[in-house]
XYZ file of C-alpha atoms in Angstrom:
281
model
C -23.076 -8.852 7.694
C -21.061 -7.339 4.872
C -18.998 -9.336 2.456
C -15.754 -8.005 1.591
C -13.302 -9.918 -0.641
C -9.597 -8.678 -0.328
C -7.365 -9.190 -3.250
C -3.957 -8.353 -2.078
C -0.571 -7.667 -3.848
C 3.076 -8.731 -1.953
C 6.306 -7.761 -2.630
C 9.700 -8.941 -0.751
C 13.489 -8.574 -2.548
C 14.225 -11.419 -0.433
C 11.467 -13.950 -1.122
C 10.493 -13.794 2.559
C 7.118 -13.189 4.790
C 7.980 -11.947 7.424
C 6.003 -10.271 10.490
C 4.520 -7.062 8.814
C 3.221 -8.514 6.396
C 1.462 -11.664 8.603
C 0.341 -8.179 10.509
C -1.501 -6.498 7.754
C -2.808 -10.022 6.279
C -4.016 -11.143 9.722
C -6.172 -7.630 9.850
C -7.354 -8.022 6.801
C -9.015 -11.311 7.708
C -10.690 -9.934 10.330
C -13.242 -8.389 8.314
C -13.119 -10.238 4.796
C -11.620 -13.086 2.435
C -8.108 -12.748 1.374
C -6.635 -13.715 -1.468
C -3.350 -12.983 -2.224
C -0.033 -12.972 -4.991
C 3.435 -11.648 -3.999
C 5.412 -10.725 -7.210
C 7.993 -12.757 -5.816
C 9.492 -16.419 -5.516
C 9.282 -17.802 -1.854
C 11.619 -20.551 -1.783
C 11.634 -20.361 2.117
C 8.643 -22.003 2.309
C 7.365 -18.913 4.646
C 4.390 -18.365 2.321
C 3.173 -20.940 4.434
C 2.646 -18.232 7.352
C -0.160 -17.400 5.285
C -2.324 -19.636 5.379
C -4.463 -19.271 8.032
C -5.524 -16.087 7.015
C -6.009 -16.534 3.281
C -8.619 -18.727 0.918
C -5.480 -18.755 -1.279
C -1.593 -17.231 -1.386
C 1.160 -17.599 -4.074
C 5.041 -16.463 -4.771
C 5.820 -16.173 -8.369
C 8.153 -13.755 -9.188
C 6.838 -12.314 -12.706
C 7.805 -8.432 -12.821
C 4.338 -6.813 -13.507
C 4.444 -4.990 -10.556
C 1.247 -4.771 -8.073
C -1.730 -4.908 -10.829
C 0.210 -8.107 -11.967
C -0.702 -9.250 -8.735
C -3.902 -8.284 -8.658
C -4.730 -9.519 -11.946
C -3.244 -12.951 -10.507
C -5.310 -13.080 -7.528
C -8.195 -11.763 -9.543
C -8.335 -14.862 -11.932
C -7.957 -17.334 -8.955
C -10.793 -15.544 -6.868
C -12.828 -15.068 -10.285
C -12.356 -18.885 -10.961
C -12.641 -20.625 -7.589
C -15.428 -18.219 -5.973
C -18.625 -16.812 -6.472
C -17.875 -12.907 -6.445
C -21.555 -12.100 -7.096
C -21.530 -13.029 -3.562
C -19.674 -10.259 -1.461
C -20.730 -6.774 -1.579
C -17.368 -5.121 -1.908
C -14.258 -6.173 -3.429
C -10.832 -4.596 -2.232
C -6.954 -4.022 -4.402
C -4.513 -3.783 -1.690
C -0.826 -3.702 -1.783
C 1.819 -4.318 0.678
C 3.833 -0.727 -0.162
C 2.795 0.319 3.621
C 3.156 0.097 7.036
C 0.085 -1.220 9.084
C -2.908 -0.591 9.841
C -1.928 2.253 12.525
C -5.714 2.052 13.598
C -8.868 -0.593 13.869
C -9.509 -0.762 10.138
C -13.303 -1.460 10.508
C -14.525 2.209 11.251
C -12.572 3.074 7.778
C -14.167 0.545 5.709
C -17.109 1.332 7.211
C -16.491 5.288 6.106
C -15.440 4.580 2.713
C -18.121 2.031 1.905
C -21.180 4.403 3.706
C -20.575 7.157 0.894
C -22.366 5.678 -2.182
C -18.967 5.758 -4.665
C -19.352 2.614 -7.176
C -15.299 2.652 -6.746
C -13.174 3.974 -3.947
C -10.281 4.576 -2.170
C -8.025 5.978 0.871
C -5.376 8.634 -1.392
C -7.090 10.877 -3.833
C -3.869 12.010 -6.524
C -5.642 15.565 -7.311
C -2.912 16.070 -10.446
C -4.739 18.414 -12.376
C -4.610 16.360 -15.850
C -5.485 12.959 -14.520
C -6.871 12.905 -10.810
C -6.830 9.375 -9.742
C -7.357 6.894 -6.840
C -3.747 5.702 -5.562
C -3.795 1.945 -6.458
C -2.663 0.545 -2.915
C -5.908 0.769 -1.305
C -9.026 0.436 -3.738
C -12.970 -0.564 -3.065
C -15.255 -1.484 -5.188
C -19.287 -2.183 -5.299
C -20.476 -4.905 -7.335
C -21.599 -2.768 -10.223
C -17.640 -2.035 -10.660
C -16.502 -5.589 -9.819
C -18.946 -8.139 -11.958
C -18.644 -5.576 -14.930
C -17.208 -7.131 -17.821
C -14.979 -4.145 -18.654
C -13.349 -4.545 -15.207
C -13.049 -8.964 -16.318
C -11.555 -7.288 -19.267
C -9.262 -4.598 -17.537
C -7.932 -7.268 -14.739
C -6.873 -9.934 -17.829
C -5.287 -6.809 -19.888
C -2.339 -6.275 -17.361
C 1.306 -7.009 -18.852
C 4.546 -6.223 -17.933
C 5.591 -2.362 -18.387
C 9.048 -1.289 -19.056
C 9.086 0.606 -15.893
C 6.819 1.816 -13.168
C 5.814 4.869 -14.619
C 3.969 3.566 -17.543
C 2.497 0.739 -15.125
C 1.044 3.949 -12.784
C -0.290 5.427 -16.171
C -2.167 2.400 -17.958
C -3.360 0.680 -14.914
C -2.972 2.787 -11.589
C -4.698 6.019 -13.722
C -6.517 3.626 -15.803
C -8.297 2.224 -13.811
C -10.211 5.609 -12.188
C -10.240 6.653 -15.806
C -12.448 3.359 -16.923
C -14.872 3.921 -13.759
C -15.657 7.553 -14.749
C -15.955 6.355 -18.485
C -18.456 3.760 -17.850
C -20.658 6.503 -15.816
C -19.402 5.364 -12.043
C -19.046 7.619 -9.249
C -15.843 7.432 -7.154
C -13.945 9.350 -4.614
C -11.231 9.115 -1.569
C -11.184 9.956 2.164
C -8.030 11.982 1.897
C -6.664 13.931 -1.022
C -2.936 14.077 -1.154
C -0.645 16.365 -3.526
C 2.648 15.247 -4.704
C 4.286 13.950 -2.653
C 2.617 14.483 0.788
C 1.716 10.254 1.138
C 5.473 9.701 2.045
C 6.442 13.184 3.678
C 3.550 14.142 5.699
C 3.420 10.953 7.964
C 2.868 12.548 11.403
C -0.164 14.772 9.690
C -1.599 12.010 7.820
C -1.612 9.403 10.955
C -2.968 12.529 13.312
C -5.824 12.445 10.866
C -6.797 9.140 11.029
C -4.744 7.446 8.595
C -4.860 4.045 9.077
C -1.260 2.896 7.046
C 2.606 4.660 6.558
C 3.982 4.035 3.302
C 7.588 2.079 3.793
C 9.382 4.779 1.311
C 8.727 7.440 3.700
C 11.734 5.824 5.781
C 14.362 6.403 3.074
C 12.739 10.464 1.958
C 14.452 13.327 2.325
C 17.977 11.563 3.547
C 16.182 10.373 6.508
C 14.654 13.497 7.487
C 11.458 11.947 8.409
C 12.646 10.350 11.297
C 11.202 12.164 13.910
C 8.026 12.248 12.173
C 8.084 7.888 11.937
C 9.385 7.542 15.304
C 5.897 9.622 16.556
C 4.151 7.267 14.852
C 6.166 4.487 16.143
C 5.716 5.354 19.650
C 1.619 6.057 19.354
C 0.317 2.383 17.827
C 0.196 -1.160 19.202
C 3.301 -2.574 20.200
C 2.769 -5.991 17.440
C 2.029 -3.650 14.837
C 5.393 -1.292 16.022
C 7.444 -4.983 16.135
C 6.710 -6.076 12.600
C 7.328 -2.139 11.031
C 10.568 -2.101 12.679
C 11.238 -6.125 11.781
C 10.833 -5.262 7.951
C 12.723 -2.179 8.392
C 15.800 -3.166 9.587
C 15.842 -6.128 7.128
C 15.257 -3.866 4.716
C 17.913 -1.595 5.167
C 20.119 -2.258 7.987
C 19.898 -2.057 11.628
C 22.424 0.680 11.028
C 20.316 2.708 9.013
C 17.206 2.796 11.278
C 18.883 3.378 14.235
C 20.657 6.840 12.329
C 16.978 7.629 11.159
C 15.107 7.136 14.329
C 17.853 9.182 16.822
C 16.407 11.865 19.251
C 20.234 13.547 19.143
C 19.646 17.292 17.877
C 22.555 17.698 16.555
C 22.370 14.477 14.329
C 18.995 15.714 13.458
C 20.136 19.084 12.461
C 23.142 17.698 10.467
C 20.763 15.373 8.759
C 18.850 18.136 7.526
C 21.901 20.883 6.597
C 23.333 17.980 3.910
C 19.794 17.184 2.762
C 19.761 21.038 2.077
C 23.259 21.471 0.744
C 22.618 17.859 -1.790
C 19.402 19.037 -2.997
C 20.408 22.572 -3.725
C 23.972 21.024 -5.750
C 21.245 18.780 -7.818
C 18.959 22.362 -8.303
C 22.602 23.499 -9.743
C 23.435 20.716 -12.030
């Protein structure tokens, strides 16, 4: 039976778990060991919810984005486990929605092709192709390498995102190639096509929606969310649309996810006429 170890990274404004996250934890633990750090205080005590599907879960706010997380739940799992033991090892982040689908034909995929390292998003930019950080895999040669030891207990806190996606989201693909491992992705994504191509990407298999995709384009990927929405498991539709409207507004969502036309046109006519006074600026 294969080992998996799942180190996972949380985020909530509001210091809460709530039911899309339990969702996506509770999967998780169907086929592996979690361990996981939300960037985050929890002073609701809901943390708690947790538990029965994690060897270990912590709230401590401390602003080093998702590798700080990982990093956290590294050290624990590297200090109170054997990870010589399980045959893959797993970075996962809570920036999506899901999983749309049974997640154990897709680990099975990703983990039948050989790569040392491995994810779900290939980034194809030309200077610096790299494996999106929310969903990573990893074979024991990666894993129980002391460069990785080294790379997981390097992580500080960035002055913003972007140099947090350049030392540690590209650096990590960057340190597999330059200690001779193979990697790769099942789907290879330009841009910006992980947030706006939803419908596509779920049609194809695509087993998570990341959350921004509800606020692109001034809403105009409504239609495309609500199709997605009305195709996977009703618990898994419940949390996404729990988080959602916590997140921003009942209001909001219910603007977003209308089937009126002409609310749907209009939508798109001010995205058009807003994006083409910011072209003119």
């Amino acid at each position: 039976m294969t080992k998996r170890l799942f180190l996972f990274a949380g985020y909530d404004a509001r210091g809460h778990v709530d039911a899309s996250l339990i969702y996506l934890v509770r999967a998780l633990a169907v086929f592996g060991d979690v361990v996981l750090h939300m960037d985050n205080d929890c002073t609701d005590g809901s943390i708690n919810n947790l538990a029965p599907y994690t060897l270990h879960a912590d709230a401590v706010r401390h602003g080093e984005y998702d590798f700080g997380s990982y990093k956290r739940a590294y050290i624990w799992a590297h200090d109170n486990l054997n990870l010589a033991d399980y045959d893959f090892v797993y970075l996962i982040n809570d920036s999506v929605y899901g999983p749309l689908y049974d997640l154990g034909p897709i680990l099975g995929d990703m983990e039948s092709r050989g790569w040392d390292a491995f994810g779900l998003v290939l980034n194809p930019k030309t200077s610096h192709p790299h494996i999106q950080s929310w969903f990573i895999g990893m074979r024991p040669v990666a894993f129980t390498a002391p460069w990785f030891d080294t790379f997981m207990r390097s992580v500080t806190r960035q002055r913003d995102k972007g140099a947090v996606t350049k030392l540690y989201e590209q650096g990590f693909t960057a340190a597999v190639s330059a200690h001779g491992l193979s990697w790769g992705c099942i789907y290879t994504v330009a841009g910006r096509g992980v947030y706006n191509k939803i419908k596509s990407l779920y049609k194809h298999g695509m087993p998570f929606m990341k959350k921004v995709a509800f606020t692109r384009h001034n809403g105009r990927l409504g239609r495309q969310i609500l199709y997605v929405l009305n195709h996977i498991s009703p618990d898994a539709r419940t949390g996404i649309l729990e988080n959602a409207r916590r997140t921003w507004g009942d209001e909001y969502i219910q603007w977003m996810l209308t089937r009126n036309p002409f609310k749907i046109m209009w939508r798109g006519i001010t995205y058009g006429i807003n994006k083409a006074r910011k072209g003119n600026l």
